[in-house]
mmCIF file of C-alpha atoms in Angstrom:
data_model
loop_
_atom_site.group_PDB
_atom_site.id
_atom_site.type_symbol
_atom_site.label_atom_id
_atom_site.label_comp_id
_atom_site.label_asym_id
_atom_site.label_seq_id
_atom_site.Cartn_x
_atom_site.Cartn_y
_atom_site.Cartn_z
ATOM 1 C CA UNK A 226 -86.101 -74.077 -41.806
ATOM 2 C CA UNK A 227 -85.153 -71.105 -43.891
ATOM 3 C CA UNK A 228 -88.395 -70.167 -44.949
ATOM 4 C CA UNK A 229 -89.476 -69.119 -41.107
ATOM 5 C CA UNK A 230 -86.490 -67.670 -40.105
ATOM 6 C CA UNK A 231 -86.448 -65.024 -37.420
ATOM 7 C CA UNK A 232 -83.133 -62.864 -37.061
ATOM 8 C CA UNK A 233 -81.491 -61.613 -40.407
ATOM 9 C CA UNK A 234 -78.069 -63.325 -39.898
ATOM 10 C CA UNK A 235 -78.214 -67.022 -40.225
ATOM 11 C CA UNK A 236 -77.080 -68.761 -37.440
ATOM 12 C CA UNK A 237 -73.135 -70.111 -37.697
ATOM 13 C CA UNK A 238 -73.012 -73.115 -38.773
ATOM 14 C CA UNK A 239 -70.531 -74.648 -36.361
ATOM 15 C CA UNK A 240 -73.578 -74.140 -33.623
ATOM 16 C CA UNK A 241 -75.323 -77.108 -35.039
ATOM 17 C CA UNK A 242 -72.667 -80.013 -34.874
ATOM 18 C CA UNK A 243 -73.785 -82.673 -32.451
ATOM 19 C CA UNK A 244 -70.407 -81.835 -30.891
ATOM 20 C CA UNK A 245 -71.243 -78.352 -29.898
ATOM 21 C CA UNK A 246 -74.956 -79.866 -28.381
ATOM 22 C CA UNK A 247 -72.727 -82.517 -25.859
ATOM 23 C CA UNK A 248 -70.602 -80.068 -24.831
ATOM 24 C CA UNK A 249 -73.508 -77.466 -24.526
ATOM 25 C CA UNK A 250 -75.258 -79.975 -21.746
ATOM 26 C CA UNK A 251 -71.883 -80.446 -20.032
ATOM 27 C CA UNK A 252 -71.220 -76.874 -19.938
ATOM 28 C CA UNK A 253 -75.064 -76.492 -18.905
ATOM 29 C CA UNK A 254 -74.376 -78.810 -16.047
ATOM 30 C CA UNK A 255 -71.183 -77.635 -14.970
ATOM 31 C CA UNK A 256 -72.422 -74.264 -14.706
ATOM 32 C CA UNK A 257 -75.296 -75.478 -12.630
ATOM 33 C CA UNK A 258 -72.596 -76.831 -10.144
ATOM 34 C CA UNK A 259 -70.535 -73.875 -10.172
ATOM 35 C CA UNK A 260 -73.342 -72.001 -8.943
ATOM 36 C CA UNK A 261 -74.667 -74.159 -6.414
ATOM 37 C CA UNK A 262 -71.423 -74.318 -4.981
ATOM 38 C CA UNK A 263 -70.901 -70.792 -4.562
ATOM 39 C CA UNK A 264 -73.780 -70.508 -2.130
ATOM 40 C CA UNK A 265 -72.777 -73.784 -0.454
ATOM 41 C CA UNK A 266 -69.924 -72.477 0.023
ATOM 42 C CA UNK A 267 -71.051 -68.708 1.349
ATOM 43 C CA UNK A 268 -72.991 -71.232 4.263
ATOM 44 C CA UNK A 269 -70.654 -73.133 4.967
ATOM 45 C CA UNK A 270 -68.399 -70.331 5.428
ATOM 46 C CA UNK A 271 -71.104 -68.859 7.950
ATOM 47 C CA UNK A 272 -70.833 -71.767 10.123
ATOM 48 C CA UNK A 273 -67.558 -72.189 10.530
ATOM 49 C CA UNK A 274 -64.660 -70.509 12.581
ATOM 50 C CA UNK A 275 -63.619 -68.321 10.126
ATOM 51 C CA UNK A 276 -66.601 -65.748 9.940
ATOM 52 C CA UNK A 277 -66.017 -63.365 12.631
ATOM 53 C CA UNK A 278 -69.319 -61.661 12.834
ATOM 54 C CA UNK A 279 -72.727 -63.530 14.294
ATOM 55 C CA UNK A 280 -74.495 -62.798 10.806
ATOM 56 C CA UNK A 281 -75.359 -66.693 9.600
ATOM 57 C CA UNK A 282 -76.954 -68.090 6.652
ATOM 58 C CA UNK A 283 -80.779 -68.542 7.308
ATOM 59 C CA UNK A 284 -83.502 -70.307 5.686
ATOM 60 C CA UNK A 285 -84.588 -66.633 3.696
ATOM 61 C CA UNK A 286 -80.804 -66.530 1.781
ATOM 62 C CA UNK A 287 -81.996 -70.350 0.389
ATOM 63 C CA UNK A 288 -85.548 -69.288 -0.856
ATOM 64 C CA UNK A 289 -83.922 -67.559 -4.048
ATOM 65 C CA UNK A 290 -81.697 -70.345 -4.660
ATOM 66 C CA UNK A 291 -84.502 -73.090 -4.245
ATOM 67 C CA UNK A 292 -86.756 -70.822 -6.742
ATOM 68 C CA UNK A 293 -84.274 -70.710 -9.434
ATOM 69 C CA UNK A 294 -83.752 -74.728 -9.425
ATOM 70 C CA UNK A 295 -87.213 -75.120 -9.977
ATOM 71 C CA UNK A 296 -87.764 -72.645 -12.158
ATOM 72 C CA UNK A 297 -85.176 -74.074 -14.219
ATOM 73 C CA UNK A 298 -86.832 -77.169 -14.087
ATOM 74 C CA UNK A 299 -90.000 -76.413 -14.839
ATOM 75 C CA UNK A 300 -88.437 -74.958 -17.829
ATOM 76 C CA UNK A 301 -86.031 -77.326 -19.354
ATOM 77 C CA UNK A 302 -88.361 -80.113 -18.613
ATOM 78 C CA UNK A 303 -90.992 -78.996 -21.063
ATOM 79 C CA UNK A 304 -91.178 -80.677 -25.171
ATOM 80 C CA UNK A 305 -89.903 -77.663 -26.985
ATOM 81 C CA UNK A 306 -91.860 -78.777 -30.174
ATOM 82 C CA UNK A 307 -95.187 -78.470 -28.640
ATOM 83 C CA UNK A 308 -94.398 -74.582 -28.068
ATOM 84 C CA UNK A 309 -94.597 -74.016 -31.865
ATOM 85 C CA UNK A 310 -97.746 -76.588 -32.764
ATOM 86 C CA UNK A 311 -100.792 -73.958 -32.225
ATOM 87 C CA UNK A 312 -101.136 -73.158 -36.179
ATOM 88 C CA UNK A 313 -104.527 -74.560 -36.738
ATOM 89 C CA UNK A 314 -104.190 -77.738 -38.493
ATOM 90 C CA UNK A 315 -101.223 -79.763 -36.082
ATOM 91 C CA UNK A 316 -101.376 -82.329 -33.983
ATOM 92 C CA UNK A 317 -101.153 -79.908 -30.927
ATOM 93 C CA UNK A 318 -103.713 -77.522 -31.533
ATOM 94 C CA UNK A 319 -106.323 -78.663 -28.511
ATOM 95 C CA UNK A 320 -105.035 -76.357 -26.933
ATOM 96 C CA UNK A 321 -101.695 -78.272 -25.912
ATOM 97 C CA UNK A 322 -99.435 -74.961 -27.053
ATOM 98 C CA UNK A 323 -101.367 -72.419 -24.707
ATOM 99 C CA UNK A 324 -100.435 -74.887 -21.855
ATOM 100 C CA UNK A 325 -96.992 -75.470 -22.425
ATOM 101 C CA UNK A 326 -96.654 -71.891 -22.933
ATOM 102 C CA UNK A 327 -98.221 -70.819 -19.734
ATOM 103 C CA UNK A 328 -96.464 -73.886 -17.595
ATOM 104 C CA UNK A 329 -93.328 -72.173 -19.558
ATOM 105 C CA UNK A 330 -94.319 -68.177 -18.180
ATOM 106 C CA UNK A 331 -94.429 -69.584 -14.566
ATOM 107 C CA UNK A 332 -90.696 -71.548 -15.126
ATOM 108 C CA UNK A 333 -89.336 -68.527 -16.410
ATOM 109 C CA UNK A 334 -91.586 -66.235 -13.630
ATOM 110 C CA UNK A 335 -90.076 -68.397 -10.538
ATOM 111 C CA UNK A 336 -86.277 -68.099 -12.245
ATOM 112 C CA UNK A 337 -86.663 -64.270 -12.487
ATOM 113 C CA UNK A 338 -87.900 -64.234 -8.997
ATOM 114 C CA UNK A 339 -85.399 -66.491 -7.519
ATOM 115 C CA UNK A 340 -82.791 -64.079 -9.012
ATOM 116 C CA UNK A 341 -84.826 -60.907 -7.958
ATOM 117 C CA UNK A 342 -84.911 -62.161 -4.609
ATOM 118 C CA UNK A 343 -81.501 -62.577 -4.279
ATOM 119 C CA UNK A 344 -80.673 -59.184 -4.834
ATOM 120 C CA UNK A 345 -83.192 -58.208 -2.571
ATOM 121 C CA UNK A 346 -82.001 -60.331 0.144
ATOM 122 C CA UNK A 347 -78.474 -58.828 -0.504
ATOM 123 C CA UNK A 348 -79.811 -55.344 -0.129
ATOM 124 C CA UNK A 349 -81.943 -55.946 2.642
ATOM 125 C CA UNK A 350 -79.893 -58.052 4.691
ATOM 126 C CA UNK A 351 -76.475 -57.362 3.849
ATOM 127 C CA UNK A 352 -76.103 -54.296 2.105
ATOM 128 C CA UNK A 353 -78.209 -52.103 4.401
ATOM 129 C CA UNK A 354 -77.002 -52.523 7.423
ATOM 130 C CA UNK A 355 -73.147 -51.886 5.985
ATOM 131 C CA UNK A 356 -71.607 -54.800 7.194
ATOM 132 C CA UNK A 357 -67.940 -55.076 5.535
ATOM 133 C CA UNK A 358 -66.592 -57.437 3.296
ATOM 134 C CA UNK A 359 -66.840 -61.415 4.816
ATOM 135 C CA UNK A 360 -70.370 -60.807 5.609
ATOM 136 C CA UNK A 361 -71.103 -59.709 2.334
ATOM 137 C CA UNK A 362 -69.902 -61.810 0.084
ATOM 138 C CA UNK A 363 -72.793 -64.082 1.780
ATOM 139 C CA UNK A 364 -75.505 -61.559 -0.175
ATOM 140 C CA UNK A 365 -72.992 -61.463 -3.200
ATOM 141 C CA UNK A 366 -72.650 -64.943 -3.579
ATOM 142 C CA UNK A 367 -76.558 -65.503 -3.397
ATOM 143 C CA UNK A 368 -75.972 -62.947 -6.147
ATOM 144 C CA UNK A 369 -73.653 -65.670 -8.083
ATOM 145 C CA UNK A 370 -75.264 -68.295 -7.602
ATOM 146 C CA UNK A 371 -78.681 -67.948 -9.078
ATOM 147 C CA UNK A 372 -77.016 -65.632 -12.149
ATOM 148 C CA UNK A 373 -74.953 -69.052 -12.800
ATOM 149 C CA UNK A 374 -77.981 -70.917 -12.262
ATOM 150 C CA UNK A 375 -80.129 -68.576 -14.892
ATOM 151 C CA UNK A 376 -77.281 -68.986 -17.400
ATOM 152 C CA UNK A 377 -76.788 -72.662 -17.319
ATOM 153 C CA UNK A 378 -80.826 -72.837 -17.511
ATOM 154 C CA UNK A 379 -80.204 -70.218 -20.798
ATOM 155 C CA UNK A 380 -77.251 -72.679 -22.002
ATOM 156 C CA UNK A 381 -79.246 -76.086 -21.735
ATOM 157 C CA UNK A 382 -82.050 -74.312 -23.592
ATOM 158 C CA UNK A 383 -79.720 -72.814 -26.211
ATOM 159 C CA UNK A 384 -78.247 -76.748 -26.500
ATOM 160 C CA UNK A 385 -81.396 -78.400 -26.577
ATOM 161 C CA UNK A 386 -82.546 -76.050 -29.124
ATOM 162 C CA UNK A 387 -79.865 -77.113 -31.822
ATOM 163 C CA UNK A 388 -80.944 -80.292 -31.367
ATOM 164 C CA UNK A 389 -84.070 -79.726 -33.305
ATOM 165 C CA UNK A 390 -81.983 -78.310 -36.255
ATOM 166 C CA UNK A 391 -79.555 -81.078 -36.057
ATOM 167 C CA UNK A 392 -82.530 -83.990 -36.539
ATOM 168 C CA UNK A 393 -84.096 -81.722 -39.217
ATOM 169 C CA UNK A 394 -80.707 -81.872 -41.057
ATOM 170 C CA UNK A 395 -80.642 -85.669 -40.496
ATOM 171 C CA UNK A 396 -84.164 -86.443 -41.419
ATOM 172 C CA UNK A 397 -83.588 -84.334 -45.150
ATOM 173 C CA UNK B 253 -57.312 -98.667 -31.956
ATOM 174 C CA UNK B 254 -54.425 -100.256 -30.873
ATOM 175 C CA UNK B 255 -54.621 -99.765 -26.796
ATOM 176 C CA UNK B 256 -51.468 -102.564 -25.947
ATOM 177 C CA UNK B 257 -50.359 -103.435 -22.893
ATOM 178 C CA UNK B 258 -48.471 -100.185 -22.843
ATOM 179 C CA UNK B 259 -51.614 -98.271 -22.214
ATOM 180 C CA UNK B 260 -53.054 -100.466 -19.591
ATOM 181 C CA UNK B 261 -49.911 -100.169 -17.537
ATOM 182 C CA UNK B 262 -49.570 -96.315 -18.250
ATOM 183 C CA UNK B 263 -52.724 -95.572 -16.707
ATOM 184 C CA UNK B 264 -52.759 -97.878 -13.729
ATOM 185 C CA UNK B 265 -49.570 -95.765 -12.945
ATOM 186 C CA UNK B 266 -52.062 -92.404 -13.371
ATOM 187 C CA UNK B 267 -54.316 -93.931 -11.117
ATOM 188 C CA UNK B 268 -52.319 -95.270 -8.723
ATOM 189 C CA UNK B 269 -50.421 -91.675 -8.389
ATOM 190 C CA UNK B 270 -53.906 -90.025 -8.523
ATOM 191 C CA UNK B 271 -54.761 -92.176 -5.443
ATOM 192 C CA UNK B 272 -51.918 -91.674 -3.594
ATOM 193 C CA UNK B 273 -52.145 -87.818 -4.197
ATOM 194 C CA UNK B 274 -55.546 -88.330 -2.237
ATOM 195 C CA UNK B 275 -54.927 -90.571 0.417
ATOM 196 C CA UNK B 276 -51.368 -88.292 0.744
ATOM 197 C CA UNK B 277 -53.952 -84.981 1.211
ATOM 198 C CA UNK B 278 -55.657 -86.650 3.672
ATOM 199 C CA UNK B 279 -53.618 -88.748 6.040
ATOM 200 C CA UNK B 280 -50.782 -86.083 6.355
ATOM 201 C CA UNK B 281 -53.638 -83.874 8.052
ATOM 202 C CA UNK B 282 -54.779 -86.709 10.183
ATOM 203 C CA UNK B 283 -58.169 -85.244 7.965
ATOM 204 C CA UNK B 284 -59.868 -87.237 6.030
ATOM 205 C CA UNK B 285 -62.371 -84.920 4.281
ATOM 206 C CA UNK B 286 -60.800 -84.737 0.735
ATOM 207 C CA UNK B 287 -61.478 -89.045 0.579
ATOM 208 C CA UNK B 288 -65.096 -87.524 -0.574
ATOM 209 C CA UNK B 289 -63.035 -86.303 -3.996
ATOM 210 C CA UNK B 290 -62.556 -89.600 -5.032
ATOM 211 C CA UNK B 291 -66.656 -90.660 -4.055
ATOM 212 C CA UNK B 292 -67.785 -88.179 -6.225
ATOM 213 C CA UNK B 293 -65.459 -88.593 -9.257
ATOM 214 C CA UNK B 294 -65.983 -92.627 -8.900
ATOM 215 C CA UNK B 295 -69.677 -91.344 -9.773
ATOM 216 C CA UNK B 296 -69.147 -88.909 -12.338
ATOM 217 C CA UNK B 297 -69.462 -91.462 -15.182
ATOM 218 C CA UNK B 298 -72.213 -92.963 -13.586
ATOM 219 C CA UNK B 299 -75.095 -91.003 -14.690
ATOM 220 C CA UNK B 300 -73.691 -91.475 -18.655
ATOM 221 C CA UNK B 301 -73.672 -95.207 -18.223
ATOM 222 C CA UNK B 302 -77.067 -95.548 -17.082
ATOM 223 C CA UNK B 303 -78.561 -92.673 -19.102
ATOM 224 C CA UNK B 304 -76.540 -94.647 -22.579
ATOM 225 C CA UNK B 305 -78.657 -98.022 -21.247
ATOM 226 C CA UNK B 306 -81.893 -96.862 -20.364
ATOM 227 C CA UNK B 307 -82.222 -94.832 -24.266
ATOM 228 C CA UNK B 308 -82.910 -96.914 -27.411
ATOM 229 C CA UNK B 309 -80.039 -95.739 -29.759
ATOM 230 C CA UNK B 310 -82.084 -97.258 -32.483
ATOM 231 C CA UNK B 311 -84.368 -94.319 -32.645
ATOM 232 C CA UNK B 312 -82.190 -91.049 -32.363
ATOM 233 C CA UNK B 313 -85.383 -88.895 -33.992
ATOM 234 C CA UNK B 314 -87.063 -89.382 -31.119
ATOM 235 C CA UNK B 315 -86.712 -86.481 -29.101
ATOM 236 C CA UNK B 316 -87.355 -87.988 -25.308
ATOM 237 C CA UNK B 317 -84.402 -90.657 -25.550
ATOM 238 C CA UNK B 318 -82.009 -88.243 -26.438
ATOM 239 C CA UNK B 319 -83.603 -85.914 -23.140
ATOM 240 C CA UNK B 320 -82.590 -88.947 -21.015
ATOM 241 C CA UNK B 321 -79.006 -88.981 -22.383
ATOM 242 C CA UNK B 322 -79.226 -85.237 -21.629
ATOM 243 C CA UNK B 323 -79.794 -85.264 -18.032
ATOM 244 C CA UNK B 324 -76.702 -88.050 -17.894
ATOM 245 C CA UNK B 325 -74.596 -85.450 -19.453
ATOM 246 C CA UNK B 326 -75.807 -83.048 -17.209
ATOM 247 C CA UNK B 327 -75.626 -85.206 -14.146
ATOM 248 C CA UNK B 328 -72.008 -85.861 -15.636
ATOM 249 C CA UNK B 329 -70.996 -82.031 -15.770
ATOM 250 C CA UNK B 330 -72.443 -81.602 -12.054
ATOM 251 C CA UNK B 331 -69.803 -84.325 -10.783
ATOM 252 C CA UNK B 332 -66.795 -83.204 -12.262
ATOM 253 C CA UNK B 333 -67.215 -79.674 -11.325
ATOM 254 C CA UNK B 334 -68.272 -80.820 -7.744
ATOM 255 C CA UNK B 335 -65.047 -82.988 -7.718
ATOM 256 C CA UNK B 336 -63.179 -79.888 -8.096
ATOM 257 C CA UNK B 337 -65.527 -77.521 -6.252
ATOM 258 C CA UNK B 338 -65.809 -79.401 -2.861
ATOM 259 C CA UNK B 339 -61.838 -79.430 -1.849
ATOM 260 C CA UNK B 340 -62.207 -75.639 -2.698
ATOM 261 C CA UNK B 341 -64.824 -75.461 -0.197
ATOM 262 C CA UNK B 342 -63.366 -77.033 2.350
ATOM 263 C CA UNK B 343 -60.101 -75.064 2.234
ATOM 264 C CA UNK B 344 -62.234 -71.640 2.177
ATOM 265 C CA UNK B 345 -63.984 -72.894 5.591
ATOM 266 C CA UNK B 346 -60.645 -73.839 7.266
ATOM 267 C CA UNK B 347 -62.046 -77.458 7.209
ATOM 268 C CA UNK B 348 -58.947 -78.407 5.585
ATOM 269 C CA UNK B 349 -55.483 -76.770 4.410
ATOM 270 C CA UNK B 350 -54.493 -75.211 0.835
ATOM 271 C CA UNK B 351 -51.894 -78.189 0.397
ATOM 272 C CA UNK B 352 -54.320 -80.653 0.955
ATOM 273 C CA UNK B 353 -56.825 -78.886 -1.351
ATOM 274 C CA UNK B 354 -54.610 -78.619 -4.063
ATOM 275 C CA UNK B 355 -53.590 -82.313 -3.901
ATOM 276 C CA UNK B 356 -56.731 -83.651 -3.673
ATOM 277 C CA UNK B 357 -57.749 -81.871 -7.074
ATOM 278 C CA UNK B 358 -54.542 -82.704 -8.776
ATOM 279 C CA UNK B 359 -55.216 -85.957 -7.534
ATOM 280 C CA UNK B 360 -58.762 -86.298 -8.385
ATOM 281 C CA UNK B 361 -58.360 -85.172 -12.144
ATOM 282 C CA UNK B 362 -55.749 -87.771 -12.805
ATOM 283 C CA UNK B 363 -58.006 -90.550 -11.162
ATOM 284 C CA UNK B 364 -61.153 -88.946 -13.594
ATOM 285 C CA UNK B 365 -58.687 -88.415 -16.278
ATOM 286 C CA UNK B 366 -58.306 -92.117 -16.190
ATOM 287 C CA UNK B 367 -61.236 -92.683 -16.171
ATOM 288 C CA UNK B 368 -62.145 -91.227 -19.463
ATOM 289 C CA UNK B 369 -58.865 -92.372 -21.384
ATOM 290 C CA UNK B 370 -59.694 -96.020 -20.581
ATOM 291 C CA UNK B 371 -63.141 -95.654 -21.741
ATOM 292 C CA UNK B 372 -61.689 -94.118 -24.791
ATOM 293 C CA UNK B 373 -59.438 -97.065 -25.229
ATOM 294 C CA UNK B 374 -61.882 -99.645 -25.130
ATOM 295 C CA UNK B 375 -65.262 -98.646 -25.698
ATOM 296 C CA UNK B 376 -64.742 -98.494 -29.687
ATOM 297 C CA UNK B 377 -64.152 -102.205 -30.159
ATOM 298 C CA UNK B 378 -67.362 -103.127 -28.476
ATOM 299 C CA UNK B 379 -69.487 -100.768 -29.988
ATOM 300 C CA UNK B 380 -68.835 -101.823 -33.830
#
């Protein structure tokens, strides 16, 4: 692996124990629950007694939410070793990398969006008309959520990533 | 590892006061919402059990076995924060009362705590 390295610093080497990976895809998971939480909770909290204005949780504040699942889908679902196989003379180069690449661009396209829209549905819906502080944290947590979705898609990736160097190490 | 009788009794007494810090949260509230604590940590493990069968641990360099023992782990994480996420929930909507909420999560975590200990106790002599 040295020989195609990217960044000048090697990475630490306590990032490739199969120990760090587990807890990586825990952590992944966890966060993915956190965040999906937060917004269940922001809706629930529209329904119930407690809110005190007639603002609710409608089918637009889920769009972002439902966006950034599949986006992170789309993206942790794909072989990360046929990203790297378009050099000519591997077993992947019909064409296999420009697919997984571009089926990659759209998972990564619908996460940004999903957290784009969030913020726009906070400004637009919350934000704009000044409502005070309960209402808000309906937009805010939309906010939450699909950051905490984004970074437990970034963690899982990060995890399943150290994999790779982990069965290189293995197979030498 | 030497898990004696001592252990087995020790942590039916966990469970036993992890269940009774549930059923406590929800029958003193004539509410029985935080009984779903105990659902979801009951199938926290699951996902790890059936992701551990369905890969071949015979071939660890191949990459999609170890994806399937992935989403168990991930499945896994999902649970346990939901365990401790849902009575937190409920208490923000004025579904239940802080008490309850914090005994149901006390409560859960010694039930999952279990759990995991006697798995640790006992899984090792099978495996080798």
């Amino acid at each position: 692996m040295p020989s195609h390295r990217l960044f000048q610093l090697p990475k630490p080497q306590w990032l490739n124990s199969a120990n760090m990976r587990t807890s990586g895809v825990y952590l992944s998971g966890a966060l993915f629950a956190l965040g999906l939480f937060f917004f269940v909770d922001a809706a629930a909290y529209s329904h119930s007694p407690k809110n005190g204005s007639d603002v609710h949780i409608k089918f637009i504040d889920w769009i972002p939410g439902i966006c950034s699942t599949l986006g992170m889908l789309v993206v942790n679902s794909i072989d990360k070793t046929r990203l790297t196989g378009d050099d000519g003379f591997s077993y992947s180069g019909n064409g296999v990398a420009w697919k997984a690449k571009l089926v990659l661009f759209l998972g990564f396209a619908l996460m940004a969006g999903g957290l784009a829209g969030s913020v726009t549905v906070m400004v637009l819906k919350y934000v704009v008309p000044d409502y005070p502080f309960p209402t808000l944290y309906f937009g805010v947590a939309n906010v939450i959520a699909n950051g905490l979705i984004m970074l437990s898609s970034v963690v899982l990736w990060i995890s399943q990533n150290m994999e790779d160097d982990y069965t290189y190490n293995l197979a030498l | 590892m030497a898990a004696g009788l001592k252990t087995i009794i020790a942590l039916s007494f966990v469970l036993a006061i992890g269940f009774l810090l549930v059923i406590l949260s929800s029958a003193l509230w004539h509410n029985f919402l935080p009984l779903l604590v105990v659902a979801t940590y009951l199938l926290a493990p699951l996902p790890n059990w059936i992701c551990g069968r369905c890969s071949n641990p015979d071939d660890f360099m191949e990459s999609s076995s170890n994806a399937v023992i992935d989403i168990g782990r991930f499945c896994t994480g999902f649970f346990v924060v939901m365990g401790i996420a849902l009575p937190v929930l409920f208490a923000h909507c004025g579904l239940i009362q802080v008490p309850a909420m914090i005994m149901s999560i006390v409560g859960g975590l010694l039930i999952y705590g279990t759990i995991i200990s006697f798995g640790m106790f006992f899984q090792e002599e099978q495996d080798f």
